[in-house]
PDB file of C-alpha atoms in Angstrom:
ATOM      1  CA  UNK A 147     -70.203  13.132-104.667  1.00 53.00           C
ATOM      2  CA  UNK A 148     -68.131  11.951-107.556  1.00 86.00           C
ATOM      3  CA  UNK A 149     -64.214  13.402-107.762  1.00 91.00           C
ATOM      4  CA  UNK A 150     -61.735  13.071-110.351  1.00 95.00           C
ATOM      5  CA  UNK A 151     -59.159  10.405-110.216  1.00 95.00           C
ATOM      6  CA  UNK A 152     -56.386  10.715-108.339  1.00 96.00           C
ATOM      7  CA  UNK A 153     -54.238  10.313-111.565  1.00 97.00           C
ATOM      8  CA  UNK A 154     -56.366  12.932-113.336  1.00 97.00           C
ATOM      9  CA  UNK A 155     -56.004  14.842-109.996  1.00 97.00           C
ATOM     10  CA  UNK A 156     -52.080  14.794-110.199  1.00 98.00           C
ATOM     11  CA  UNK A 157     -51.973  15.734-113.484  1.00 98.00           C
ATOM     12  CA  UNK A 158     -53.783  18.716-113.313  1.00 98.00           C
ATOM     13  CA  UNK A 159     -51.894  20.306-110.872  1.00 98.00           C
ATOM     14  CA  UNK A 160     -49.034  19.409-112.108  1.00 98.00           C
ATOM     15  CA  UNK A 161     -49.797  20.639-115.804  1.00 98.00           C
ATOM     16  CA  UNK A 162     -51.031  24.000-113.803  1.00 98.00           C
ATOM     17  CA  UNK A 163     -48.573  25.000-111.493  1.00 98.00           C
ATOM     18  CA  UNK A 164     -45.674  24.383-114.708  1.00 98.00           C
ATOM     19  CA  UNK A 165     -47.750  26.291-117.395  1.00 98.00           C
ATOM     20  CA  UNK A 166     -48.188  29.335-114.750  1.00 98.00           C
ATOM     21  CA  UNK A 167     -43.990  29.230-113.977  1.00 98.00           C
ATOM     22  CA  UNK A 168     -43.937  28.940-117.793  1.00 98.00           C
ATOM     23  CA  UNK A 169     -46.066  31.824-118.570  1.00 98.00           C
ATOM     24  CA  UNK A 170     -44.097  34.371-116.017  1.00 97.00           C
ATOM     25  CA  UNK A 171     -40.809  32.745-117.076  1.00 97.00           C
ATOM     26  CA  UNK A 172     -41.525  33.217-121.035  1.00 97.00           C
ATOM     27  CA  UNK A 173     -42.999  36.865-119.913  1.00 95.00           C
ATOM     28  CA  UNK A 174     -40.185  37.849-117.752  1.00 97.00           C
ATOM     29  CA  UNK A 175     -37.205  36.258-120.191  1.00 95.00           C
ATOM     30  CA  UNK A 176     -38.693  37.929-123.141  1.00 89.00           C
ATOM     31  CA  UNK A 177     -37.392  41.311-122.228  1.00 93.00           C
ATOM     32  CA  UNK A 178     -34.280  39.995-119.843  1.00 96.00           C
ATOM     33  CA  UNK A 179     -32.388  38.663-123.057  1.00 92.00           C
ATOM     34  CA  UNK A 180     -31.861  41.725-124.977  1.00 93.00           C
ATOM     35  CA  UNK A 181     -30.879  43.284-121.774  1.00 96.00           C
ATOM     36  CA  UNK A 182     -26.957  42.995-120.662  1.00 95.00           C
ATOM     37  CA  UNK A 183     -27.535  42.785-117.095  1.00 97.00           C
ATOM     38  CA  UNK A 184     -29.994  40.064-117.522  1.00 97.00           C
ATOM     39  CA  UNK A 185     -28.753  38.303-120.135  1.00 95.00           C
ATOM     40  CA  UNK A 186     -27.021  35.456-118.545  1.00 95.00           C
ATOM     41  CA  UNK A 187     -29.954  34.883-116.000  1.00 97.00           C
ATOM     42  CA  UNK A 188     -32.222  34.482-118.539  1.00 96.00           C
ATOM     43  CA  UNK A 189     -30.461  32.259-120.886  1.00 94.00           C
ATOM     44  CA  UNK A 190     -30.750  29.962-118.104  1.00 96.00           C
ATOM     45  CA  UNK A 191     -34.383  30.282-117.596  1.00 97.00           C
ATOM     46  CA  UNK A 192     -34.786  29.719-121.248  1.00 96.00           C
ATOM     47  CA  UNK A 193     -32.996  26.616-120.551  1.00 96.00           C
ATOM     48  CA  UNK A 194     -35.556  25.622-117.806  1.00 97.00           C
ATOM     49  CA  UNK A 195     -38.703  27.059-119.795  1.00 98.00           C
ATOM     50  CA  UNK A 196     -37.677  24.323-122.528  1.00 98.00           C
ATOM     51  CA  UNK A 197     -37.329  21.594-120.196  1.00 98.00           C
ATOM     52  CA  UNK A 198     -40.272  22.221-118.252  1.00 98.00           C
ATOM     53  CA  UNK A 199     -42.566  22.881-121.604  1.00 98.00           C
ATOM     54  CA  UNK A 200     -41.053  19.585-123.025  1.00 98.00           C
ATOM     55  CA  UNK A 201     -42.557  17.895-120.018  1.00 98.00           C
ATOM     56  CA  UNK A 202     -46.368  19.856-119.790  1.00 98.00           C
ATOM     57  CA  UNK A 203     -45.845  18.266-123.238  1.00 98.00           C
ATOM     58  CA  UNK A 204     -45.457  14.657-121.885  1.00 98.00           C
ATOM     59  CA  UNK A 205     -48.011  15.504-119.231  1.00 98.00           C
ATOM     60  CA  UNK A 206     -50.692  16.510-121.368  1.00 98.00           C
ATOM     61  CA  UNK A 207     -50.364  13.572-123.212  1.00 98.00           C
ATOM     62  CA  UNK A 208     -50.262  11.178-120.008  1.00 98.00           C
ATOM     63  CA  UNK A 209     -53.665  13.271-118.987  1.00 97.00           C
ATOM     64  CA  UNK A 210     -55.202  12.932-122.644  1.00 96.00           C
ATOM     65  CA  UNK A 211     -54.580   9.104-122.438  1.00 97.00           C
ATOM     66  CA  UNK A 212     -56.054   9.104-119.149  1.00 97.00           C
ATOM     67  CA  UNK A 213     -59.239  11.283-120.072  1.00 94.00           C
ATOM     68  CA  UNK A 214     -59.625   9.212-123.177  1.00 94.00           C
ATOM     69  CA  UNK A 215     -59.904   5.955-120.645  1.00 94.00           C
ATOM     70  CA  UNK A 216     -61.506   7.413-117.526  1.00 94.00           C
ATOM     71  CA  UNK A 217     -64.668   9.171-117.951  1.00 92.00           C
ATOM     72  CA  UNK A 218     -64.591  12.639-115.900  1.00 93.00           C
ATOM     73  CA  UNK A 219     -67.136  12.644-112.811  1.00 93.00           C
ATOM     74  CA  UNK A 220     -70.850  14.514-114.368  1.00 92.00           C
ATOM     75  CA  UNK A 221     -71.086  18.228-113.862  1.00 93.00           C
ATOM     76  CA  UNK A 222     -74.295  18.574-111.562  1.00 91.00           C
ATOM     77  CA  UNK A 223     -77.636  18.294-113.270  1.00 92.00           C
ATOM     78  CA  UNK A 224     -78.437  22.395-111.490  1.00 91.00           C
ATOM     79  CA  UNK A 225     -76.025  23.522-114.170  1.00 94.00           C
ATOM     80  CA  UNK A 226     -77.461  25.128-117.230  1.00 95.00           C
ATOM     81  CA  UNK A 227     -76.571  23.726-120.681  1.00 96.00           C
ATOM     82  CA  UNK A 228     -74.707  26.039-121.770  1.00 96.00           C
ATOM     83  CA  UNK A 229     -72.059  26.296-119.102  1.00 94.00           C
ATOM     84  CA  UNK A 230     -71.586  22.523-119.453  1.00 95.00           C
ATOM     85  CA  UNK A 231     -71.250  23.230-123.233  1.00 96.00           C
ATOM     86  CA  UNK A 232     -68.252  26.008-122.222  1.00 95.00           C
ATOM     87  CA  UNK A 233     -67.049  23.686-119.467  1.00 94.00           C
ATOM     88  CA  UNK A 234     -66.108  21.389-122.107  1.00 95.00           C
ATOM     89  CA  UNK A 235     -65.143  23.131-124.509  1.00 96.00           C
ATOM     90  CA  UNK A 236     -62.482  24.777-122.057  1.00 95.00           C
ATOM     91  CA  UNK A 237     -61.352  21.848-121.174  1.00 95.00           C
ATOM     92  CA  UNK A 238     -60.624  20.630-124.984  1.00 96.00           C
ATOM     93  CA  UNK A 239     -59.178  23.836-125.864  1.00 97.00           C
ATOM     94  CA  UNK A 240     -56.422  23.562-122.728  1.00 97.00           C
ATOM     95  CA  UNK A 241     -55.618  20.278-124.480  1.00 97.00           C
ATOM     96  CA  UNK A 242     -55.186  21.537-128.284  1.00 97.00           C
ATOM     97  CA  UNK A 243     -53.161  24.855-126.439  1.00 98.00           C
ATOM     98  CA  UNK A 244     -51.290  22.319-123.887  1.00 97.00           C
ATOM     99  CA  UNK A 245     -50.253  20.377-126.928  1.00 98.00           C
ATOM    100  CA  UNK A 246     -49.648  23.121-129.445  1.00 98.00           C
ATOM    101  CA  UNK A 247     -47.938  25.286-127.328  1.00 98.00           C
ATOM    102  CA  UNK A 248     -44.816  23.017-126.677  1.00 98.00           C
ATOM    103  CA  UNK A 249     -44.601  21.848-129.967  1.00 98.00           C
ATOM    104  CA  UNK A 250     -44.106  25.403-131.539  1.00 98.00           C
ATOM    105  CA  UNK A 251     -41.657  26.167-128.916  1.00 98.00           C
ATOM    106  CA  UNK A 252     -40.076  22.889-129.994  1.00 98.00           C
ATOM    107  CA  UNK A 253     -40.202  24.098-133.338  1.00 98.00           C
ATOM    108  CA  UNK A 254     -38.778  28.076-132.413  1.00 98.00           C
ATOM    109  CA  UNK A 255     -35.703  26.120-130.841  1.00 97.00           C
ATOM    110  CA  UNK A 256     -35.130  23.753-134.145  1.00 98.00           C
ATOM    111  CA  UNK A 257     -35.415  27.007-136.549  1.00 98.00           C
ATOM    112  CA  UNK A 258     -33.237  28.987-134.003  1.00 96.00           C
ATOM    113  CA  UNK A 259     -30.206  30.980-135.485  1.00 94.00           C
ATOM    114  CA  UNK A 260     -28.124  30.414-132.867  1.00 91.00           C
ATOM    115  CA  UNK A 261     -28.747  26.560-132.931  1.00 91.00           C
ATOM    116  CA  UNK A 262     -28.636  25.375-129.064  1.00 92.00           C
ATOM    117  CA  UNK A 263     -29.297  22.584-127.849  1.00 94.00           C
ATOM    118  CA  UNK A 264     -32.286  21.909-125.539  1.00 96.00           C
ATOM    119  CA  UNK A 265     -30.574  20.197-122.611  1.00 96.00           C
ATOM    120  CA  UNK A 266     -33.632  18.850-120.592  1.00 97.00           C
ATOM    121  CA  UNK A 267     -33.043  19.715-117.036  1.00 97.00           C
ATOM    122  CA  UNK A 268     -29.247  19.426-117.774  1.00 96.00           C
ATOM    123  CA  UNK A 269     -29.894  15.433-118.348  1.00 97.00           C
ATOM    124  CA  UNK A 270     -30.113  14.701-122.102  1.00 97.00           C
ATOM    125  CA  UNK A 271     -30.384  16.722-125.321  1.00 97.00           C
ATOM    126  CA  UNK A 272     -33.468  16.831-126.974  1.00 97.00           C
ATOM    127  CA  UNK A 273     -33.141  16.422-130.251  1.00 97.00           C
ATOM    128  CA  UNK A 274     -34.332  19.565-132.822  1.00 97.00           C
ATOM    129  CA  UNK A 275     -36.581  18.766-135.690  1.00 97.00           C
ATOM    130  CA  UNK A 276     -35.023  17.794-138.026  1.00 96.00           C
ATOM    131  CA  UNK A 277     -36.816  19.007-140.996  1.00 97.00           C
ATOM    132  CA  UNK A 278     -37.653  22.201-139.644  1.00 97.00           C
ATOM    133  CA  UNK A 279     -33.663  22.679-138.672  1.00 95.00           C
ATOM    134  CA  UNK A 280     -32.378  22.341-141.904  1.00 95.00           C
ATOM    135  CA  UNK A 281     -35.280  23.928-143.858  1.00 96.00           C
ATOM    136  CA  UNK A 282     -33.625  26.448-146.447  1.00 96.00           C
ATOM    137  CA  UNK A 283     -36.430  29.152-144.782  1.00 97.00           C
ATOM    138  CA  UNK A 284     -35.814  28.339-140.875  1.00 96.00           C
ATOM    139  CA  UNK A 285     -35.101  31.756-140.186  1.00 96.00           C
ATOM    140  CA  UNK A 286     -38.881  32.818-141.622  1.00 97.00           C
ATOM    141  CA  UNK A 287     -40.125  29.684-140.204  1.00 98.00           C
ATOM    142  CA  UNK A 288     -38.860  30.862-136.797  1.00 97.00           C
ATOM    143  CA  UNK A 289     -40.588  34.013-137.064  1.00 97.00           C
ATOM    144  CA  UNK A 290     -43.493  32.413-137.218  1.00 98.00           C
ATOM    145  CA  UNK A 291     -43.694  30.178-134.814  1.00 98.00           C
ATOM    146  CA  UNK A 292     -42.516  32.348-132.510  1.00 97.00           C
ATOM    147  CA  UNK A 293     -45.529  34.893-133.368  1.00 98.00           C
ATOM    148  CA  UNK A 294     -47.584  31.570-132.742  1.00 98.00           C
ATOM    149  CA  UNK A 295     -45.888  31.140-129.331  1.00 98.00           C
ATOM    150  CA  UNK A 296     -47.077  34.485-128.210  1.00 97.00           C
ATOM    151  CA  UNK A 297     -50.532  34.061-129.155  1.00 97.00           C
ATOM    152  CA  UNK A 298     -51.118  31.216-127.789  1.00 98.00           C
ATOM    153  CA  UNK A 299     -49.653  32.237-124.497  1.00 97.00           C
ATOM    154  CA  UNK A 300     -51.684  35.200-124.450  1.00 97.00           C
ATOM    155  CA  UNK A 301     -54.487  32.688-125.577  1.00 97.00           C
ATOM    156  CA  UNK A 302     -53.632  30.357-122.419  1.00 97.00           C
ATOM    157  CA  UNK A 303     -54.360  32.997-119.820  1.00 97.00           C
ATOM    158  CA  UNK A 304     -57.721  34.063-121.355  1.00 96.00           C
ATOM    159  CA  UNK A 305     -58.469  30.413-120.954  1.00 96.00           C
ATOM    160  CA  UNK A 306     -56.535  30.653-117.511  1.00 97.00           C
ATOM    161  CA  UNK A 307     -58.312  33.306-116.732  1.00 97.00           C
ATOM    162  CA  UNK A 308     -61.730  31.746-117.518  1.00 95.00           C
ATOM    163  CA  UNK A 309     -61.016  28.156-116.209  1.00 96.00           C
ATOM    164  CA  UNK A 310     -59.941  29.674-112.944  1.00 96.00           C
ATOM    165  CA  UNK A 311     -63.101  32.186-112.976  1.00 96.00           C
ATOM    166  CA  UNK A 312     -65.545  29.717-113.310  1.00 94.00           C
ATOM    167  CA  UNK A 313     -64.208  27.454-110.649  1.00 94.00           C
ATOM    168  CA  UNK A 314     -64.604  30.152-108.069  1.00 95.00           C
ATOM    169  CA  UNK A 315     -68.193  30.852-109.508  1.00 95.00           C
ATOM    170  CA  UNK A 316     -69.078  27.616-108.650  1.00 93.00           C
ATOM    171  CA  UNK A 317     -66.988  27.330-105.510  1.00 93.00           C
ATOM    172  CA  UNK A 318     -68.136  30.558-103.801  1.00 94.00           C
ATOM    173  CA  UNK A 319     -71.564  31.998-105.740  1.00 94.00           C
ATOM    174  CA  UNK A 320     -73.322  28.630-107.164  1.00 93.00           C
ATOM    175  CA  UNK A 321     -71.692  26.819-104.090  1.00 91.00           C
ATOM    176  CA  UNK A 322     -71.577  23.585-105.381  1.00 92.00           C
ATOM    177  CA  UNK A 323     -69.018  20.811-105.571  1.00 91.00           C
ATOM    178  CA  UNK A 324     -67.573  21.207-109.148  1.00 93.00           C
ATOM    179  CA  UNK A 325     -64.135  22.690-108.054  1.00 94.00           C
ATOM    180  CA  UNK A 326     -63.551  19.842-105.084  1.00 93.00           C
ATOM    181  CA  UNK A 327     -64.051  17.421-107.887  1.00 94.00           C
ATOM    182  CA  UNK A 328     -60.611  18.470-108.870  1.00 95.00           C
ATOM    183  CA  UNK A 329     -59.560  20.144-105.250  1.00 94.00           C
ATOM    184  CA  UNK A 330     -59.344  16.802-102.645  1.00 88.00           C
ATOM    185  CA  UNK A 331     -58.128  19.105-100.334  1.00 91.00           C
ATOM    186  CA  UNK A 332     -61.813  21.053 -99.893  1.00 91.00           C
ATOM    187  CA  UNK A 333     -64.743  20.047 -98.122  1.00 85.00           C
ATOM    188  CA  UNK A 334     -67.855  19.088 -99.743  1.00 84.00           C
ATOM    189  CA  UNK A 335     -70.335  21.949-100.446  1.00 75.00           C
ATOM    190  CA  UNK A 336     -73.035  20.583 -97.610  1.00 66.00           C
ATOM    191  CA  UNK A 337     -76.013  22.512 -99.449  1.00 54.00           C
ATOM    192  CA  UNK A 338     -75.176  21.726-103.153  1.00 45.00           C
TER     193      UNK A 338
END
């Protein structure tokens, strides 16, 4: 049976488990600003959010490289056509949202009112964008990209929702080895 690399296995995880804290932390912080008691608390969450979205950022890049290079292991030859035509275009849409995603909440931070600085994990600034800071309609701009933020988050768990889904369908129902490709830590389906 033919696994994913463990690079491309790293990765993954690592991209997951930070988009789901980012999902519940961009959730939760959403109402916690405007509220008094929570405000504090969540400014500091938005200061982790950032980090941690900078870096799915430089992970999803690291794992696009890699998938470029390193051909993924086949999806088994049982599976109809059109669930390997949905499997992959899942997996290309997590990329354009894994990629988009930051980048407009790069872009809500550099057309910001309040103009604060990203400080990733409290060990550098990152820098705003510059065009988009000093754009005469930032505080439109903003608007937008924040409405843009939103969908795609919402847009992230329908393809969370469906990723995760179809992994258990295999897993459990179809009972072959397409999620230990990407789980090392599972047995091999004996009668897949």
């Amino acid at each position: 049976m033919s696994r994913y690399s463990t690079v491309a296995v790293i990765l993954h995880w690592l991209i997951a488990l930070s988009v789901i804290a980012l999902l519940i932390a961009g959730f939760w912080m959403g109402g916690a600003i405007r509220k008094p008691e929570t405000q504090a608390v969540a400014f500091e969450v938005f200061q982790l959010h950032k980090s941690l979205g900078l870096t799915v950022l430089a992970l999803t890049l690291a794992r696009l490289a890699w998938r470029l290079g390193h051909r993924p292991p086949a999806l088994p030859d049982t599976m109809p056509r059109w669930q390997k035509t949905a499997a992959h275009a899942t997996a290309w849409a997590f990329y354009a949202i894994l990629l988009v995603m930051p980048l407009s909440g790069w872009a809500i931070v550099s057309t910001s009112p309040f103009g604060l600085p990203t400080m990733w994990f409290g060990l550098f600034e990152w820098p705003h964008i510059a065009p988009l800071a000093e754009a005469a309609n930032a505080q439109q701009l903003n608007a937008t990209f924040e409405e843009v933020h939103e969908l795609l988050a919402w847009g992230t768990l329908g393809l969370l929702f469906l990723h995760v889904a179809g992994a258990l369908k295999h897993h459990f129902i179809d009972r072959d080895n397409v999620l230990v490709r990407m789980a090392p830590w599972l047995s091999p389906r004996s009668n897949a």
